[in-house]
């Protein structure tokens, strides 16, 4: 990428509130930082310990702008909350981060679940069967593609970058449920481990290619 193109892209990101500049360094902020944080969380396995409590986040104001509704939905998804109904989101409280929205007019509470089995509620909030199928498929594709990255062919980067992006998107969105609430043999955990190996191979190939092209 040409230096001028890079400077233009950085300037636009600063103007859009996606980067901040200080002392010659740039840092992600706002929407892009939230997305990166969600991606980083998805690469780590969820905590196995869970005390049975749940988070509930609900909008308490009668009217909001379209932009406010979209921002709230994005935040809830980044925090791996499941939508029970419009403006009411829930998840098991096995994650460290509290789902208290930065938006005004949102209340959050943590407590035990009564009146419905936790596994039944999870099935309402997330399509576990679909998630399992997607994880299994991605895992198979990654297993087939990793030898290509180890082959030494720089074109392997172009052949595998779409698969890498698909795995990142999936791990960013999957709900990080505790083991007690997923079926036996949950393939998402295996996918997470397989992707770490795949990503390391991708990084090695990328570094080698950049160095070779000076």
Short mmCIF file of N, CA and C in Angstrom, two decimals, residues 26-163:
data_model
loop_
_atom_site.label_atom_id
_atom_site.label_comp_id
_atom_site.label_asym_id
_atom_site.label_seq_id
_atom_site.Cartn_x
_atom_site.Cartn_y
_atom_site.Cartn_z
N UNK A 26 -1.24 6.09 16.97
CA UNK A 26 -2.67 6.02 16.69
C UNK A 26 -3.28 4.87 17.48
N UNK A 27 -4.46 5.11 17.99
CA UNK A 27 -5.17 4.08 18.76
C UNK A 27 -6.61 3.97 18.27
N UNK A 28 -7.09 2.72 18.22
CA UNK A 28 -8.49 2.51 17.88
C UNK A 28 -9.38 3.04 18.99
N UNK A 29 -10.50 3.63 18.61
CA UNK A 29 -11.50 4.09 19.57
C UNK A 29 -12.88 3.81 18.99
N UNK A 30 -13.90 4.01 19.82
CA UNK A 30 -15.27 3.94 19.34
C UNK A 30 -15.66 2.58 18.78
N UNK A 31 -16.36 2.62 17.67
CA UNK A 31 -16.94 1.41 17.08
C UNK A 31 -15.90 0.35 16.76
N UNK A 32 -14.76 0.76 16.19
CA UNK A 32 -13.74 -0.22 15.82
C UNK A 32 -13.08 -0.85 17.05
N UNK A 33 -12.90 -0.06 18.10
CA UNK A 33 -12.34 -0.62 19.32
C UNK A 33 -13.31 -1.62 19.94
N UNK A 34 -14.60 -1.29 19.94
CA UNK A 34 -15.60 -2.23 20.46
C UNK A 34 -15.58 -3.53 19.67
N UNK A 35 -15.45 -3.42 18.36
CA UNK A 35 -15.43 -4.62 17.53
C UNK A 35 -14.19 -5.46 17.81
N UNK A 36 -13.04 -4.80 17.93
CA UNK A 36 -11.81 -5.54 18.22
C UNK A 36 -11.90 -6.23 19.58
N UNK A 37 -12.46 -5.54 20.57
CA UNK A 37 -12.61 -6.13 21.89
C UNK A 37 -13.48 -7.38 21.82
N UNK A 38 -14.59 -7.29 21.07
CA UNK A 38 -15.48 -8.44 20.92
C UNK A 38 -14.77 -9.59 20.22
N UNK A 39 -13.94 -9.28 19.23
CA UNK A 39 -13.19 -10.32 18.54
C UNK A 39 -12.18 -10.98 19.47
N UNK A 40 -11.49 -10.17 20.27
CA UNK A 40 -10.49 -10.72 21.18
C UNK A 40 -11.13 -11.64 22.22
N UNK A 41 -12.29 -11.24 22.72
CA UNK A 41 -13.00 -12.07 23.70
C UNK A 41 -13.37 -13.41 23.08
N UNK A 42 -13.80 -13.39 21.82
CA UNK A 42 -14.22 -14.61 21.15
C UNK A 42 -13.11 -15.61 20.93
N UNK A 43 -11.86 -15.16 20.95
CA UNK A 43 -10.74 -16.08 20.75
C UNK A 43 -10.40 -16.86 22.01
N UNK A 44 -10.91 -16.43 23.14
CA UNK A 44 -10.63 -17.12 24.40
C UNK A 44 -11.83 -17.98 24.79
N UNK A 45 -11.60 -19.16 25.36
CA UNK A 45 -12.73 -19.98 25.79
C UNK A 45 -13.48 -19.30 26.93
N UNK A 46 -14.79 -19.49 27.01
CA UNK A 46 -15.56 -18.86 28.09
C UNK A 46 -15.22 -19.50 29.42
N UNK A 47 -15.39 -18.76 30.51
CA UNK A 47 -15.14 -19.35 31.83
C UNK A 47 -16.03 -20.57 32.06
N UNK A 48 -15.45 -21.62 32.62
CA UNK A 48 -16.22 -22.84 32.87
C UNK A 48 -17.13 -22.68 34.09
N UNK A 49 -16.70 -21.84 35.04
CA UNK A 49 -17.50 -21.67 36.26
C UNK A 49 -18.68 -20.76 36.00
N UNK A 50 -19.82 -21.15 36.55
CA UNK A 50 -21.05 -20.35 36.41
C UNK A 50 -21.93 -20.64 37.62
N UNK A 51 -22.39 -19.60 38.29
CA UNK A 51 -23.16 -19.79 39.52
C UNK A 51 -24.66 -19.89 39.29
N UNK A 52 -25.08 -19.96 38.03
CA UNK A 52 -26.50 -20.09 37.71
C UNK A 52 -27.23 -18.78 37.55
N UNK A 53 -26.56 -17.66 37.78
CA UNK A 53 -27.23 -16.37 37.65
C UNK A 53 -27.22 -15.88 36.20
N UNK A 54 -28.07 -14.91 35.94
CA UNK A 54 -28.24 -14.36 34.59
C UNK A 54 -28.17 -12.85 34.62
N UNK A 55 -27.73 -12.30 33.50
CA UNK A 55 -27.84 -10.86 33.27
C UNK A 55 -29.10 -10.58 32.45
N UNK A 56 -29.78 -9.52 32.83
CA UNK A 56 -30.90 -9.01 32.04
C UNK A 56 -30.66 -7.52 31.81
N UNK A 57 -30.72 -7.10 30.57
CA UNK A 57 -30.61 -5.68 30.21
C UNK A 57 -31.88 -5.27 29.49
N UNK A 58 -32.49 -4.19 29.93
CA UNK A 58 -33.77 -3.77 29.35
C UNK A 58 -33.80 -2.26 29.18
N UNK A 59 -34.41 -1.84 28.09
CA UNK A 59 -34.61 -0.41 27.84
C UNK A 59 -35.78 0.07 28.69
N UNK A 60 -35.61 1.21 29.34
CA UNK A 60 -36.63 1.71 30.26
C UNK A 60 -37.31 2.98 29.78
N UNK A 61 -36.92 3.49 28.62
CA UNK A 61 -37.54 4.71 28.09
C UNK A 61 -38.50 4.33 26.96
N UNK A 62 -39.59 5.09 26.79
CA UNK A 62 -40.60 4.70 25.80
C UNK A 62 -40.17 4.91 24.36
N UNK A 63 -39.34 5.90 24.11
CA UNK A 63 -38.98 6.20 22.72
C UNK A 63 -37.49 6.47 22.60
N UNK A 64 -36.93 5.97 21.51
CA UNK A 64 -35.52 6.23 21.20
C UNK A 64 -35.39 6.45 19.70
N UNK A 65 -34.34 7.14 19.32
CA UNK A 65 -34.09 7.36 17.90
C UNK A 65 -33.61 6.06 17.25
N UNK A 66 -33.66 6.04 15.93
CA UNK A 66 -33.17 4.87 15.19
C UNK A 66 -31.70 4.63 15.50
N UNK A 67 -30.92 5.70 15.56
CA UNK A 67 -29.49 5.56 15.85
C UNK A 67 -29.27 4.97 17.24
N UNK A 68 -30.07 5.40 18.22
CA UNK A 68 -29.93 4.86 19.57
C UNK A 68 -30.29 3.38 19.62
N UNK A 69 -31.34 2.99 18.89
CA UNK A 69 -31.73 1.58 18.87
C UNK A 69 -30.64 0.72 18.23
N UNK A 70 -30.07 1.22 17.15
CA UNK A 70 -29.01 0.47 16.48
C UNK A 70 -27.78 0.34 17.36
N UNK A 71 -27.42 1.43 18.03
CA UNK A 71 -26.24 1.40 18.90
C UNK A 71 -26.44 0.42 20.06
N UNK A 72 -27.64 0.41 20.62
CA UNK A 72 -27.94 -0.50 21.73
C UNK A 72 -27.87 -1.95 21.26
N UNK A 73 -28.44 -2.24 20.10
CA UNK A 73 -28.41 -3.60 19.56
C UNK A 73 -26.97 -4.05 19.32
N UNK A 74 -26.17 -3.17 18.74
CA UNK A 74 -24.77 -3.52 18.49
C UNK A 74 -24.03 -3.80 19.79
N UNK A 75 -24.28 -2.96 20.79
CA UNK A 75 -23.62 -3.16 22.08
C UNK A 75 -24.03 -4.48 22.71
N UNK A 76 -25.31 -4.81 22.66
CA UNK A 76 -25.77 -6.07 23.24
C UNK A 76 -25.15 -7.27 22.53
N UNK A 77 -25.04 -7.19 21.21
CA UNK A 77 -24.43 -8.29 20.48
C UNK A 77 -22.95 -8.41 20.81
N UNK A 78 -22.26 -7.28 20.92
CA UNK A 78 -20.85 -7.32 21.28
C UNK A 78 -20.64 -7.92 22.67
N UNK A 79 -21.62 -7.75 23.54
CA UNK A 79 -21.54 -8.30 24.89
C UNK A 79 -22.11 -9.71 24.97
N UNK A 80 -22.43 -10.29 23.84
CA UNK A 80 -22.92 -11.67 23.73
C UNK A 80 -24.26 -11.87 24.43
N UNK A 81 -25.07 -10.83 24.47
CA UNK A 81 -26.41 -10.96 25.02
C UNK A 81 -27.34 -11.54 23.96
N UNK A 82 -28.35 -12.28 24.39
CA UNK A 82 -29.35 -12.83 23.48
C UNK A 82 -30.65 -12.05 23.61
N UNK A 83 -31.31 -11.80 22.49
CA UNK A 83 -32.53 -10.98 22.49
C UNK A 83 -33.74 -11.84 22.82
N UNK A 84 -34.34 -11.59 23.98
CA UNK A 84 -35.56 -12.30 24.36
C UNK A 84 -36.76 -11.72 23.63
N UNK A 85 -36.82 -10.42 23.57
CA UNK A 85 -37.83 -9.69 22.80
C UNK A 85 -37.27 -8.29 22.58
N UNK A 86 -37.91 -7.48 21.74
CA UNK A 86 -37.35 -6.14 21.49
C UNK A 86 -37.06 -5.38 22.78
N UNK A 87 -35.83 -4.91 22.89
CA UNK A 87 -35.37 -4.08 24.01
C UNK A 87 -35.15 -4.85 25.31
N UNK A 88 -35.21 -6.19 25.27
CA UNK A 88 -34.92 -7.00 26.46
C UNK A 88 -33.93 -8.10 26.07
N UNK A 89 -32.77 -8.07 26.69
CA UNK A 89 -31.69 -8.99 26.34
C UNK A 89 -31.21 -9.72 27.59
N UNK A 90 -30.77 -10.97 27.41
CA UNK A 90 -30.34 -11.80 28.54
C UNK A 90 -29.12 -12.63 28.16
N UNK A 91 -28.41 -13.09 29.19
CA UNK A 91 -27.37 -14.10 29.00
C UNK A 91 -26.95 -14.66 30.36
N UNK A 92 -26.38 -15.86 30.38
CA UNK A 92 -25.82 -16.37 31.63
C UNK A 92 -24.69 -15.46 32.10
N UNK A 93 -24.59 -15.28 33.41
CA UNK A 93 -23.59 -14.36 33.96
C UNK A 93 -22.27 -15.08 34.22
N UNK A 94 -21.75 -15.73 33.18
CA UNK A 94 -20.45 -16.40 33.31
C UNK A 94 -19.30 -15.55 32.80
N UNK A 95 -19.60 -14.41 32.18
CA UNK A 95 -18.56 -13.52 31.68
C UNK A 95 -18.28 -12.42 32.70
N UNK A 96 -17.05 -11.94 32.70
CA UNK A 96 -16.65 -10.92 33.68
C UNK A 96 -17.31 -9.58 33.42
N UNK A 97 -17.43 -9.20 32.15
CA UNK A 97 -17.93 -7.87 31.82
C UNK A 97 -19.40 -7.73 32.16
N UNK A 98 -19.75 -6.65 32.84
CA UNK A 98 -21.15 -6.38 33.14
C UNK A 98 -21.82 -5.76 31.93
N UNK A 99 -23.00 -6.25 31.55
CA UNK A 99 -23.66 -5.73 30.35
C UNK A 99 -24.43 -4.45 30.61
N UNK A 100 -23.84 -3.49 31.32
CA UNK A 100 -24.51 -2.21 31.55
C UNK A 100 -24.24 -1.31 30.35
N UNK A 101 -25.28 -0.95 29.66
CA UNK A 101 -25.12 -0.18 28.44
C UNK A 101 -24.66 1.23 28.75
N UNK A 102 -23.86 1.77 27.84
CA UNK A 102 -23.46 3.17 27.94
C UNK A 102 -24.59 4.10 27.53
N UNK A 103 -25.62 3.55 26.91
CA UNK A 103 -26.76 4.36 26.48
C UNK A 103 -27.62 4.74 27.68
N UNK A 104 -28.27 5.89 27.58
CA UNK A 104 -29.18 6.29 28.64
C UNK A 104 -30.48 5.50 28.51
N UNK A 105 -31.17 5.36 29.63
CA UNK A 105 -32.45 4.67 29.59
C UNK A 105 -32.35 3.17 29.50
N UNK A 106 -31.25 2.59 30.00
CA UNK A 106 -31.07 1.14 29.99
C UNK A 106 -30.76 0.69 31.41
N UNK A 107 -31.47 -0.34 31.88
CA UNK A 107 -31.22 -0.90 33.20
C UNK A 107 -30.71 -2.32 33.05
N UNK A 108 -29.81 -2.74 33.95
CA UNK A 108 -29.27 -4.09 33.94
C UNK A 108 -29.35 -4.67 35.34
N UNK A 109 -29.66 -5.96 35.44
CA UNK A 109 -29.76 -6.63 36.72
C UNK A 109 -29.20 -8.04 36.58
N UNK A 110 -28.62 -8.53 37.66
CA UNK A 110 -28.09 -9.89 37.70
C UNK A 110 -28.80 -10.65 38.81
N UNK A 111 -29.23 -11.88 38.50
CA UNK A 111 -29.90 -12.67 39.51
C UNK A 111 -30.23 -14.06 39.03
N UNK A 112 -30.87 -14.87 39.89
CA UNK A 112 -31.21 -16.24 39.53
C UNK A 112 -32.37 -16.29 38.55
N UNK A 113 -32.49 -17.42 37.88
CA UNK A 113 -33.56 -17.63 36.90
C UNK A 113 -34.64 -18.50 37.52
N UNK A 114 -35.89 -18.06 37.42
CA UNK A 114 -37.02 -18.84 37.93
C UNK A 114 -38.05 -18.98 36.82
N UNK A 115 -38.82 -20.08 36.88
CA UNK A 115 -39.95 -20.23 35.98
C UNK A 115 -39.66 -20.91 34.67
N UNK A 116 -38.40 -21.11 34.32
CA UNK A 116 -38.03 -21.77 33.07
C UNK A 116 -36.65 -22.39 33.24
N UNK A 117 -36.45 -23.53 32.64
CA UNK A 117 -35.14 -24.18 32.71
C UNK A 117 -34.12 -23.36 31.93
N UNK A 118 -32.92 -23.28 32.45
CA UNK A 118 -31.88 -22.48 31.79
C UNK A 118 -31.61 -22.97 30.38
N UNK A 119 -31.61 -24.29 30.18
CA UNK A 119 -31.36 -24.83 28.84
C UNK A 119 -32.47 -24.46 27.87
N UNK A 120 -33.70 -24.40 28.36
CA UNK A 120 -34.82 -24.00 27.49
C UNK A 120 -34.69 -22.54 27.10
N UNK A 121 -34.30 -21.70 28.04
CA UNK A 121 -34.14 -20.28 27.72
C UNK A 121 -33.00 -20.07 26.74
N UNK A 122 -31.91 -20.78 26.92
CA UNK A 122 -30.79 -20.68 25.99
C UNK A 122 -31.24 -21.02 24.57
N UNK A 123 -32.08 -22.04 24.45
CA UNK A 123 -32.57 -22.43 23.12
C UNK A 123 -33.45 -21.36 22.50
N UNK A 124 -34.12 -20.56 23.33
CA UNK A 124 -34.90 -19.44 22.81
C UNK A 124 -34.01 -18.29 22.35
N UNK A 125 -32.91 -18.11 23.05
CA UNK A 125 -32.06 -16.95 22.78
C UNK A 125 -31.08 -17.19 21.63
N UNK A 126 -30.64 -18.43 21.45
CA UNK A 126 -29.63 -18.72 20.42
C UNK A 126 -29.95 -20.02 19.69
N UNK A 127 -29.70 -20.07 18.39
CA UNK A 127 -29.93 -21.30 17.60
C UNK A 127 -28.74 -22.26 17.75
N UNK A 128 -28.73 -23.02 18.83
CA UNK A 128 -27.56 -23.84 19.13
C UNK A 128 -27.25 -24.85 18.04
N UNK A 129 -28.27 -25.45 17.44
CA UNK A 129 -28.02 -26.43 16.39
C UNK A 129 -27.32 -25.79 15.20
N UNK A 130 -27.78 -24.61 14.81
CA UNK A 130 -27.15 -23.90 13.69
C UNK A 130 -25.71 -23.51 14.04
N UNK A 131 -25.50 -23.04 15.25
CA UNK A 131 -24.15 -22.66 15.66
C UNK A 131 -23.22 -23.87 15.64
N UNK A 132 -23.72 -25.01 16.09
CA UNK A 132 -22.89 -26.22 16.08
C UNK A 132 -22.53 -26.63 14.67
N UNK A 133 -23.50 -26.55 13.76
CA UNK A 133 -23.21 -26.91 12.36
C UNK A 133 -22.20 -25.96 11.75
N UNK A 134 -22.36 -24.67 11.99
CA UNK A 134 -21.42 -23.69 11.45
C UNK A 134 -20.01 -23.92 11.99
N UNK A 135 -19.92 -24.18 13.29
CA UNK A 135 -18.61 -24.40 13.91
C UNK A 135 -17.94 -25.65 13.34
N UNK A 136 -18.71 -26.71 13.17
CA UNK A 136 -18.15 -27.95 12.63
C UNK A 136 -17.66 -27.74 11.20
N UNK A 137 -18.45 -27.03 10.40
CA UNK A 137 -18.05 -26.78 9.01
C UNK A 137 -16.79 -25.93 8.94
N UNK A 138 -16.74 -24.87 9.73
CA UNK A 138 -15.55 -24.02 9.74
C UNK A 138 -14.32 -24.80 10.22
N UNK A 139 -14.52 -25.66 11.20
CA UNK A 139 -13.41 -26.46 11.69
C UNK A 139 -12.84 -27.38 10.62
N UNK A 140 -13.73 -27.98 9.84
CA UNK A 140 -13.28 -28.86 8.75
C UNK A 140 -12.53 -28.06 7.69
N UNK A 141 -13.04 -26.89 7.34
CA UNK A 141 -12.38 -26.06 6.34
C UNK A 141 -11.01 -25.59 6.81
N UNK A 142 -10.92 -25.23 8.08
CA UNK A 142 -9.64 -24.79 8.63
C UNK A 142 -8.63 -25.93 8.64
N UNK A 143 -9.07 -27.11 9.01
CA UNK A 143 -8.17 -28.27 9.01
C UNK A 143 -7.64 -28.55 7.62
N UNK A 144 -8.49 -28.38 6.62
CA UNK A 144 -8.07 -28.61 5.23
C UNK A 144 -7.14 -27.51 4.73
N UNK A 145 -7.32 -26.28 5.23
CA UNK A 145 -6.59 -25.13 4.69
C UNK A 145 -5.24 -24.89 5.36
N UNK A 146 -5.08 -25.32 6.59
CA UNK A 146 -3.83 -25.00 7.30
C UNK A 146 -2.58 -25.54 6.61
N UNK A 147 -2.61 -26.75 6.05
CA UNK A 147 -1.41 -27.21 5.32
C UNK A 147 -1.02 -26.29 4.17
N UNK A 148 -2.00 -25.63 3.56
CA UNK A 148 -1.71 -24.69 2.48
C UNK A 148 -0.85 -23.54 2.99
N UNK A 149 -1.15 -23.07 4.21
CA UNK A 149 -0.36 -21.98 4.79
C UNK A 149 1.05 -22.42 5.15
N UNK A 150 1.21 -23.69 5.42
CA UNK A 150 2.54 -24.22 5.76
C UNK A 150 3.35 -24.62 4.53
N UNK A 151 2.76 -24.44 3.34
CA UNK A 151 3.42 -24.90 2.12
C UNK A 151 4.53 -23.97 1.64
N UNK A 152 4.52 -22.73 2.14
CA UNK A 152 5.51 -21.76 1.68
C UNK A 152 5.07 -20.94 0.49
N UNK A 153 3.88 -21.19 -0.03
CA UNK A 153 3.36 -20.45 -1.18
C UNK A 153 2.67 -19.18 -0.70
N UNK A 154 3.18 -17.99 -1.04
CA UNK A 154 2.54 -16.74 -0.58
C UNK A 154 1.09 -16.60 -1.02
N UNK A 155 0.73 -17.23 -2.12
CA UNK A 155 -0.66 -17.14 -2.59
C UNK A 155 -1.63 -17.83 -1.64
N UNK A 156 -1.09 -18.61 -0.72
CA UNK A 156 -1.96 -19.24 0.28
C UNK A 156 -2.70 -18.19 1.10
N UNK A 157 -2.09 -17.01 1.25
CA UNK A 157 -2.76 -15.94 2.00
C UNK A 157 -4.05 -15.53 1.33
N UNK A 158 -4.02 -15.37 0.01
CA UNK A 158 -5.24 -14.96 -0.70
C UNK A 158 -6.26 -16.09 -0.72
N UNK A 159 -5.79 -17.33 -0.69
CA UNK A 159 -6.73 -18.46 -0.72
C UNK A 159 -7.40 -18.70 0.63
N UNK A 160 -6.81 -18.20 1.70
CA UNK A 160 -7.33 -18.50 3.03
C UNK A 160 -7.85 -17.29 3.79
N UNK A 161 -7.67 -16.09 3.27
CA UNK A 161 -8.05 -14.91 4.05
C UNK A 161 -9.56 -14.84 4.27
N UNK A 162 -10.35 -15.27 3.28
CA UNK A 162 -11.80 -15.24 3.46
C UNK A 162 -12.23 -16.22 4.54
N UNK A 163 -11.58 -17.38 4.59
CA UNK A 163 -11.89 -18.36 5.64
C UNK A 163 -11.51 -17.82 7.01
#
